[in-house]
Amino acid sequence: MAFHIVLVEPEIPANTGNIARTCAATGSHLHLVRPLGFDTDDRTLKRAGLDYWHAVQVHYYDSFQEVMDKHSEARFFYASTRADKLYADFLFQDGDFFVFGKETKGLPQELLDANPGSLIKMPMTDKVRSLNLSNSAAIIVYEALRQTGFADLR
């Protein structure tokens, strides 16, 4: 099994490229929900992912509902600065999905309202609104990997 990183309407190609590289390094799957704020042929996207794109399983969707319908038995966790619980308060398991919103707005409020028990956040000072998207994804997927014993990683 593997962990899954879902980006809902990502806007910045370099963030998505960096997350793709994290997916390649961890065996995680990358799920991209349209509309994307860039073309998948974008030079910045390709550069950020370096020559690791062949090692990433990328899945494209036209809506987040499509992701949930296709993976209806999976557990979903939603990253938000508006969450009450820290990511480290949860016990993750293989196959979990970590959902991130667009860089400028985060996830839609209705999605957060519908999933109050699955909202996760990273602690930070009040000097910033949020962490960088690619850093957030890496922090959470590596915590999940730590909890599951870094299976298949050396």
N, CA, C and O of each residue as an XYZ file, in Angstrom:
616
protein
N       0.845     -1.187      0.000
C       0.000      0.000      0.000
C       0.883      1.241      0.000
O       2.111      1.153      0.030
N       0.241      2.373     -0.033
C       0.971      3.633     -0.073
C       0.102      4.730      0.514
O      -1.109      4.566      0.665
N       0.725      5.843      0.840
C      -0.022      7.024      1.235
C      -0.361      7.812     -0.024
O       0.229      7.612     -1.085
N      -1.323      8.708      0.125
C      -1.828      9.467     -1.009
C      -1.869     10.942     -0.648
O      -2.381     11.317      0.407
N      -1.333     11.769     -1.521
C      -1.399     13.209     -1.353
C      -2.335     13.744     -2.432
O      -2.121     13.532     -3.625
N      -3.372     14.439     -1.984
C      -4.362     15.009     -2.893
C      -4.216     16.525     -2.868
O      -4.276     17.147     -1.808
N      -4.025     17.110     -4.039
C      -3.966     18.565     -4.164
C      -5.222     19.030     -4.886
O      -5.439     18.705     -6.053
N      -6.038     19.786     -4.184
C      -7.273     20.297     -4.759
C      -6.991     21.671     -5.367
O      -6.748     22.642     -4.650
N      -7.027     21.736     -6.676
C      -6.825     22.963     -7.439
C      -5.517     23.680     -7.096
O      -5.539     24.869     -6.778
N      -4.383     22.984     -7.153
C      -3.113     23.643     -6.855
C      -2.842     24.762     -7.866
O      -3.236     24.681     -9.029
N      -2.160     25.803     -7.389
C      -1.941     26.992     -8.217
C      -0.486     27.204     -8.624
O      -0.221     27.816     -9.659
N       0.450     26.715     -7.835
C       1.864     27.037     -8.054
C       2.600     25.796     -8.535
O       2.705     24.818     -7.794
N       3.112     25.817     -9.761
C       3.745     24.613    -10.314
C       4.931     24.106     -9.501
O       5.129     22.896     -9.399
N       5.719     25.000     -8.927
C       6.888     24.553     -8.162
C       6.468     23.742     -6.936
O       7.135     22.769     -6.586
N       5.369     24.130     -6.279
C       4.894     23.356     -5.134
C       4.489     21.957     -5.565
O       4.859     20.974     -4.922
N       3.737     21.863     -6.639
C       3.299     20.552     -7.125
C       4.489     19.706     -7.544
O       4.516     18.504     -7.280
N       5.462     20.309     -8.186
C       6.681     19.584     -8.572
C       7.442     19.076     -7.358
O       7.921     17.942     -7.351
N       7.553     19.912     -6.329
C       8.230     19.481     -5.100
C       7.476     18.343     -4.429
O       8.092     17.407     -3.918
N       6.160     18.412     -4.426
C       5.352     17.350     -3.829
C       5.496     16.071     -4.645
O       5.542     14.978     -4.079
N       5.567     16.195     -5.964
C       5.790     15.008     -6.806
C       7.115     14.352     -6.446
O       7.209     13.125     -6.402
N       8.128     15.151     -6.192
C       9.433     14.594     -5.802
C       9.324     13.885     -4.453
O       9.915     12.820     -4.275
N       8.584     14.451     -3.501
C       8.347     13.794     -2.214
C       7.621     12.471     -2.431
O       7.942     11.471     -1.790
N       6.655     12.465     -3.323
C       5.927     11.221     -3.635
C       6.878     10.173     -4.210
O       6.804      9.001     -3.842
N       7.759     10.586     -5.101
C       8.727      9.645     -5.681
C       9.629      9.077     -4.590
O       9.944      7.887     -4.601
N      10.043      9.920     -3.652
C      10.954      9.486     -2.593
C      10.288      8.586     -1.565
O      10.962      7.806     -0.893
N       8.964      8.689     -1.439
C       8.262      7.954     -0.387
C       7.345      6.853     -0.909
O       6.780      6.092     -0.123
N       7.194      6.763     -2.217
C       6.272      5.776     -2.786
C       4.816      6.176     -2.646
O       3.920      5.346     -2.800
N       4.581      7.442     -2.355
C       3.213      7.947     -2.223
C       2.629      8.258     -3.603
O       3.363      8.500     -4.561
N       1.310      8.246     -3.683
C       0.624      8.592     -4.928
C       0.229     10.057     -4.881
O      -0.086     10.591     -3.818
N       0.246     10.701     -6.035
C      -0.149     12.102     -6.146
C      -1.465     12.178     -6.912
O      -1.583     11.652     -8.018
N      -2.444     12.834     -6.313
C      -3.758     13.006     -6.924
C      -3.982     14.499     -7.139
O      -3.940     15.278     -6.187
N      -4.220     14.898     -8.382
C      -4.402     16.302     -8.725
C      -5.843     16.536     -9.167
O      -6.345     15.880    -10.080
N      -6.495     17.488     -8.498
C      -7.882     17.823     -8.801
C      -7.910     19.126     -9.592
O      -7.407     20.154     -9.138
N      -8.495     19.068    -10.761
C      -8.619     20.228    -11.638
C      -9.709     21.174    -11.123
O     -10.621     20.756    -10.408
N      -9.599     22.469    -11.501
C      -8.632     23.030    -12.430
C      -7.287     23.271    -11.761
O      -7.209     23.666    -10.598
N      -6.236     23.024    -12.523
C      -4.878     23.300    -12.068
C      -4.530     24.730    -12.460
O      -4.994     25.227    -13.486
N      -3.728     25.382    -11.656
C      -3.337     26.757    -11.940
C      -2.156     26.847    -12.879
O      -1.509     27.891    -12.959
N      -1.865     25.780    -13.588
C      -0.711     25.720    -14.480
C      -0.941     24.600    -15.477
O      -1.826     23.762    -15.306
N      -0.144     24.602    -16.499
C      -0.165     23.538    -17.505
C       0.774     22.436    -17.033
O       1.852     22.735    -16.518
N       0.405     21.196    -17.190
C       1.264     20.099    -16.732
C       2.552     19.997    -17.540
O       3.443     19.229    -17.179
N       2.663     20.741    -18.605
C       3.922     20.811    -19.350
C       4.783     21.973    -18.879
O       5.836     22.234    -19.462
N       4.358     22.668    -17.845
C       5.055     23.835    -17.321
C       6.503     23.502    -16.968
O       6.771     22.502    -16.303
N       7.416     24.330    -17.408
C       8.847     24.118    -17.168
C       9.185     24.127    -15.676
O      10.009     23.336    -15.216
N       8.545     25.024    -14.925
C       8.793     25.109    -13.487
C       8.333     23.844    -12.781
O       9.001     23.358    -11.868
N       7.199     23.313    -13.201
C       6.694     22.062    -12.635
C       7.682     20.935    -12.889
O       8.025     20.186    -11.974
N       8.131     20.817    -14.112
C       9.070     19.751    -14.475
C      10.386     19.911    -13.715
O      10.943     18.928    -13.226
N      10.883     21.141    -13.613
C      12.151     21.370    -12.928
C      12.055     21.008    -11.453
O      12.968     20.389    -10.906
N      10.955     21.389    -10.800
C      10.801     21.103     -9.374
C      10.737     19.600     -9.116
O      11.211     19.129     -8.082
N      10.158     18.850    -10.042
C      10.081     17.397     -9.884
C      11.323     16.687    -10.369
O      11.443     15.468    -10.245
N      12.263     17.463    -10.932
C      13.507     16.940    -11.494
C      13.230     15.773    -12.444
O      12.255     15.788    -13.195
N      14.077     14.793    -12.402
C      13.907     13.657    -13.321
C      13.235     12.487    -12.603
O      13.511     11.325    -12.903
N      12.350     12.800    -11.652
C      11.680     11.775    -10.865
C      10.242     11.519    -11.310
O       9.557     10.688    -10.715
N       9.781     12.202    -12.325
C       8.381     12.061    -12.732
C       8.028     10.622    -13.097
O       6.895     10.188    -12.889
N       8.981      9.893    -13.631
C       8.709      8.493    -13.992
C       8.424      7.626    -12.756
O       7.832      6.553    -12.875
N       8.840      8.086    -11.587
C       8.683      7.307    -10.358
C       7.448      7.718     -9.551
O       7.262      7.256     -8.424
N       6.619      8.569    -10.114
C       5.447      9.067     -9.397
C       4.178      8.566    -10.087
O       4.039      8.675    -11.305
N       3.275      8.029     -9.311
C       1.961      7.667     -9.839
C       1.056      8.881     -9.660
O       0.640      9.207     -8.548
N       0.758      9.545    -10.781
C      -0.064     10.755    -10.766
C      -1.447     10.412    -11.305
O      -1.581      9.774    -12.349
N      -2.465     10.844    -10.581
C      -3.853     10.605    -10.967
C      -4.535     11.964    -11.098
O      -4.347     12.840    -10.254
N      -5.320     12.137    -12.147
C      -6.017     13.399    -12.399
C      -7.517     13.213    -12.243
O      -8.071     12.174    -12.603
N      -8.166     14.236    -11.701
C      -9.607     14.206    -11.466
C     -10.209     15.559    -11.841
O      -9.528     16.584    -11.823
N     -11.488     15.540    -12.178
C     -12.190     16.780    -12.496
C     -12.885     17.386    -11.288
O     -13.348     18.525    -11.352
N     -12.968     16.640    -10.180
C     -13.571     17.174     -8.953
C     -13.060     16.357     -7.770
O     -12.590     15.231     -7.930
N     -13.160     16.946     -6.589
C     -12.770     16.189     -5.403
C     -13.759     15.063     -5.141
O     -13.381     14.011     -4.627
N     -15.012     15.277     -5.489
C     -16.013     14.222     -5.335
C     -15.606     12.977     -6.113
O     -15.842     11.856     -5.662
N     -15.003     13.164     -7.266
C     -14.522     12.034     -8.062
C     -13.453     11.246     -7.306
O     -13.433     10.017     -7.372
N     -12.574     11.931     -6.597
C     -11.550     11.262     -5.774
C     -12.234     10.425     -4.697
O     -11.906      9.253     -4.512
N     -13.173     11.022     -3.998
C     -13.864     10.313     -2.914
C     -14.675      9.135     -3.435
O     -14.718      8.082     -2.798
N     -15.308      9.299     -4.570
C     -16.090      8.200     -5.141
C     -15.195      7.029     -5.535
O     -15.543      5.869     -5.315
N     -14.054      7.339     -6.113
C     -13.136      6.286     -6.567
C     -12.474      5.559     -5.397
O     -12.113      4.388     -5.516
N     -12.318      6.245     -4.275
C     -11.619      5.686     -3.112
C     -12.538      5.742     -1.888
O     -12.139      6.219     -0.826
N     -13.738      5.264     -2.041
C     -14.765      5.411     -1.007
C     -14.451      4.672      0.292
O     -14.989      5.027      1.341
N     -13.597      3.661      0.247
C     -13.266      2.935      1.477
C     -12.054      3.530      2.209
O     -11.714      3.083      3.304
N     -11.412      4.521      1.617
C     -10.197      5.095      2.198
C     -10.532      6.091      3.311
O     -11.649      6.598      3.413
N      -9.518      6.347      4.139
C      -9.628      7.385      5.160
C      -9.013      8.659      4.594
O      -7.931      8.628      4.008
N      -9.705      9.772      4.771
C      -9.245     11.060      4.280
C      -8.971     11.985      5.458
O      -9.749     12.048      6.409
N      -7.851     12.701      5.380
C      -7.493     13.712      6.364
C      -7.295     15.021      5.616
O      -6.677     15.048      4.551
N      -7.817     16.101      6.171
C      -7.868     17.384      5.493
C      -6.988     18.399      6.223
O      -7.241     18.733      7.381
N      -5.967     18.878      5.543
C      -5.049     19.842      6.146
C      -5.651     21.239      6.081
O      -6.077     21.705      5.024
N      -5.675     21.896      7.246
C      -6.240     23.236      7.306
C      -5.688     23.987      8.505
O      -5.523     23.420      9.586
N      -5.407     25.255      8.307
C      -4.998     26.092      9.432
C      -6.155     26.300     10.401
O      -5.944     26.742     11.530
N      -7.381     25.985      9.969
C      -8.570     26.151     10.806
C      -8.893     24.907     11.626
O      -9.880     24.896     12.361
N      -8.081     23.866     11.514
C      -8.314     22.633     12.280
C      -8.009     22.869     13.754
O      -7.238     23.761     14.109
N      -8.623     22.061     14.597
C      -8.375     22.139     16.039
C      -7.278     21.180     16.484
O      -6.564     21.458     17.448
N      -7.139     20.042     15.783
C      -6.173     19.016     16.197
C      -4.918     19.068     15.338
O      -4.956     19.401     14.154
N      -3.811     18.727     15.977
C      -2.532     18.659     15.270
C      -2.416     17.354     14.497
O      -3.020     16.349     14.873
N      -1.645     17.368     13.423
C      -1.431     16.161     12.629
C      -0.849     15.036     13.488
O      -1.125     13.864     13.231
N      -0.057     15.368     14.491
C       0.574     14.360     15.342
C      -0.405     13.737     16.339
O      -0.053     12.790     17.042
N      -1.630     14.264     16.403
C      -2.647     13.701     17.288
C      -3.357     12.499     16.676
O      -4.167     11.854     17.342
N      -3.064     12.194     15.425
C      -3.759     11.127     14.704
C      -2.850      9.922     14.518
O      -1.629     10.058     14.449
N      -3.453      8.746     14.439
C      -2.724      7.528     14.093
C      -3.042      7.207     12.640
O      -4.177      6.877     12.297
N      -2.042      7.305     11.808
C      -2.222      7.076     10.384
C      -1.950      5.620     10.042
O      -1.274      4.906     10.783
N      -2.486      5.194      8.911
C      -2.262      3.824      8.447
C      -2.089      3.830      6.932
O      -2.536      4.747      6.243
N      -1.430      2.787      6.431
C      -1.221      2.664      4.994
C      -2.524      2.892      4.253
O      -3.584      2.421      4.664
N      -2.426      3.618      3.159
C      -3.594      3.867      2.331
C      -4.323      5.157      2.652
O      -5.262      5.519      1.943
N      -3.919      5.864      3.703
C      -4.588      7.118      4.049
C      -4.348      8.176      2.974
O      -3.319      8.184      2.299
N      -5.330      9.066      2.837
C      -5.271     10.181      1.892
C      -5.133     11.478      2.682
O      -5.864     11.712      3.644
N      -4.190     12.314      2.264
C      -3.977     13.616      2.876
C      -4.342     14.677      1.847
O      -3.735     14.752      0.779
N      -5.333     15.491      2.172
C      -5.922     16.428      1.219
C      -5.496     17.850      1.551
O      -5.598     18.296      2.694
N      -5.018     18.550      0.535
C      -4.554     19.928      0.672
C      -5.276     20.812     -0.337
O      -5.549     20.390     -1.461
N      -5.579     22.027      0.068
C      -6.260     22.970     -0.821
C      -5.292     23.855     -1.567
O      -4.074     23.745     -1.427
N      -5.860     24.728     -2.354
C      -5.041     25.650     -3.148
C      -4.271     26.590     -2.234
O      -4.693     26.886     -1.117
N      -3.145     27.044     -2.731
C      -2.229     27.847     -1.921
C      -2.856     29.129     -1.391
O      -2.563     29.527     -0.263
N      -3.704     29.783     -2.162
C      -4.240     31.082     -1.742
C      -5.467     31.004     -0.850
O      -5.756     31.956     -0.125
N      -6.204     29.887     -0.884
C      -7.465     29.827     -0.143
C      -7.623     28.585      0.729
O      -8.511     28.547      1.582
N      -6.793     27.582      0.537
C      -6.974     26.352      1.283
C      -8.148     25.555      0.742
O      -8.567     25.740     -0.401
N      -8.669     24.672      1.572
C      -9.807     23.838      1.172
C     -11.109     24.608      1.355
O     -11.194     25.495      2.205
N     -12.126     24.272      0.558
C     -13.426     24.945      0.708
C     -14.017     24.716      2.099
O     -13.904     23.625      2.658
N     -14.640     25.740      2.644
C     -15.218     25.658      3.989
C     -16.244     24.539      4.102
O     -16.324     23.884      5.141
N     -17.031     24.309      3.051
C     -18.044     23.248      3.127
C     -17.404     21.869      3.265
O     -17.977     20.988      3.906
N     -16.235     21.669      2.679
C     -15.515     20.394      2.824
C     -15.011     20.243      4.262
O     -15.081     19.156      4.836
N     -14.509     21.322      4.834
C     -14.049     21.289      6.221
C     -15.218     21.053      7.177
O     -15.108     20.272      8.122
N     -16.327     21.728      6.924
C     -17.511     21.571      7.777
C     -18.048     20.142      7.736
O     -18.585     19.652      8.730
N     -17.906     19.473      6.597
C     -18.436     18.115      6.438
C     -17.522     17.056      7.055
O     -17.923     15.898      7.177
N     -16.297     17.433      7.447
C     -15.321     16.460      7.951
C     -14.620     16.945      9.216
O     -13.391     16.920      9.267
N     -15.347     17.382     10.230
C     -14.704     17.985     11.403
C     -13.762     17.056     12.156
O     -12.795     17.532     12.752
N     -14.003     15.770     12.152
C     -13.151     14.834     12.881
C     -11.892     14.431     12.152
O     -11.068     13.695     12.694
N     -11.730     14.909     10.918
C     -10.572     14.521     10.104
C      -9.721     15.710      9.687
O      -8.951     15.619      8.732
N      -9.855     16.819     10.393
C      -9.077     18.014     10.067
C      -7.766     18.001     10.840
O      -7.742     17.742     12.043
N      -6.688     18.282     10.140
C      -5.361     18.277     10.765
C      -4.640     19.585     10.469
O      -4.827     20.193      9.415
N      -3.822     19.999     11.410
C      -3.022     21.206     11.204
C      -1.620     20.997     11.744
O      -1.364     20.076     12.520
N      -0.722     21.868     11.319
C       0.643     21.885     11.830
C       0.785     23.098     12.743
O       0.321     24.185     12.399
N       1.410     22.930     13.887
C       1.555     24.081     14.780
C       2.532     25.099     14.197
O       3.517     24.739     13.552
N       2.241     26.361     14.436
C       3.118     27.433     13.968
C       2.841     28.702     14.759
O       1.838     28.788     15.468
N       3.696     29.655     14.646
C       3.495     30.929     15.327
C       2.355     31.686     14.643
O       1.869     31.284     13.586
N       1.946     32.774     15.260
C       0.908     33.596     14.653
C       1.498     34.653     13.709
O       0.790     35.561     13.273
N       2.766     34.535     13.403
C       3.431     35.482     12.506
C       3.194     35.175     11.030
O       3.457     36.013     10.167
N       2.696     33.968     10.741
C       2.397     33.584      9.355
C       0.994     32.984      9.298
O       0.479     32.489     10.300
N       0.382     33.033      8.114
C      -0.948     32.455      7.931
C      -0.884     30.956      7.733
O      -1.773     30.224      8.167
N       0.198     30.490      7.061
C       0.287     29.060      6.754
C       1.709     28.707      6.355
O       2.537     29.578      6.086
N       1.968     27.416      6.325
C       3.239     26.913      5.814
C       3.140     26.741      4.306
O       2.044     26.715      3.746
N       4.274     26.625      3.663
C       4.306     26.331      2.238
C       3.640     24.974      1.988
O       3.812     24.041      2.772
N       2.893     24.871      0.910
C       2.148     23.657      0.591
C       3.051     22.435      0.483
O       2.729     21.384      1.038
N       4.162     22.551     -0.212
C       5.021     21.371     -0.369
C       5.670     20.968      0.951
O       5.876     19.780      1.199
N       5.994     21.939      1.796
C       6.528     21.610      3.121
C       5.466     20.910      3.966
O       5.762     19.932      4.653
N       4.250     21.399      3.916
C       3.161     20.795      4.687
C       2.930     19.346      4.276
O       2.783     18.470      5.128
N       2.898     19.098      2.982
C       2.683     17.729      2.496
C       3.815     16.818      2.961
O       3.566     15.690      3.386
N       5.047     17.295      2.886
C       6.188     16.477      3.304
C       6.141     16.181      4.801
O       6.411     15.054      5.219
N       5.803     17.173      5.603
C       5.724     16.968      7.052
C       4.720     15.879      7.381
O       5.011     14.976      8.165
N       3.557     15.961      6.791
C       2.492     15.013      7.124
C       2.790     13.621      6.596
O       2.593     12.643      7.317
N       3.257     13.502      5.361
C       3.514     12.155      4.831
C       4.674     11.496      5.582
O       4.655     10.283      5.790
N       5.670     12.263      5.987
C       6.761     11.648      6.746
C       6.335     11.264      8.161
O       6.848     10.290      8.711
N       5.418     12.003      8.752
C       4.877     11.572     10.046
C       4.111     10.264      9.878
O       4.244      9.356     10.699
N       3.316     10.164      8.825
C       2.572      8.925      8.574
C       3.539      7.768      8.325
O       3.315      6.658      8.809
N       4.592      8.016      7.588
C       5.604      6.975      7.341
C       6.311      6.583      8.637
O       6.575      5.403      8.864
N       6.617      7.562      9.486
C       7.253      7.265     10.772
C       6.347      6.367     11.599
O       6.798      5.385     12.188
N       5.071      6.711     11.636
C       4.121      5.921     12.434
C       3.987      4.501     11.933
O       3.698      3.593     12.712
N       4.192      4.298     10.654
C       4.028      2.941     10.071
C       5.372      2.262      9.840
O       5.448      1.283      9.097
N       6.420      2.762     10.459
C       7.709      2.095     10.428
C       8.519      2.291      9.160
O       9.413      1.496      8.875
N       8.231      3.315      8.405
C       8.975      3.610      7.171
C       9.061      2.378      6.250
O      10.108      2.093      5.669
N       7.949      1.666      6.134
C       7.915      0.439      5.309
C       8.424      0.705      3.900
O       8.056      1.695      3.268
N       9.264     -0.182      3.426
C       9.812     -0.142      2.062
C      10.766      1.024      1.796
O      11.145      1.257      0.649
N      11.154      1.753      2.834
C      12.111      2.855      2.668
C      13.409      2.448      3.340
O      13.411      1.700      4.318
N      14.480      2.935      2.821
C      15.780      2.611      3.430
C      16.388      3.822      4.069
O      17.480      3.741      4.630
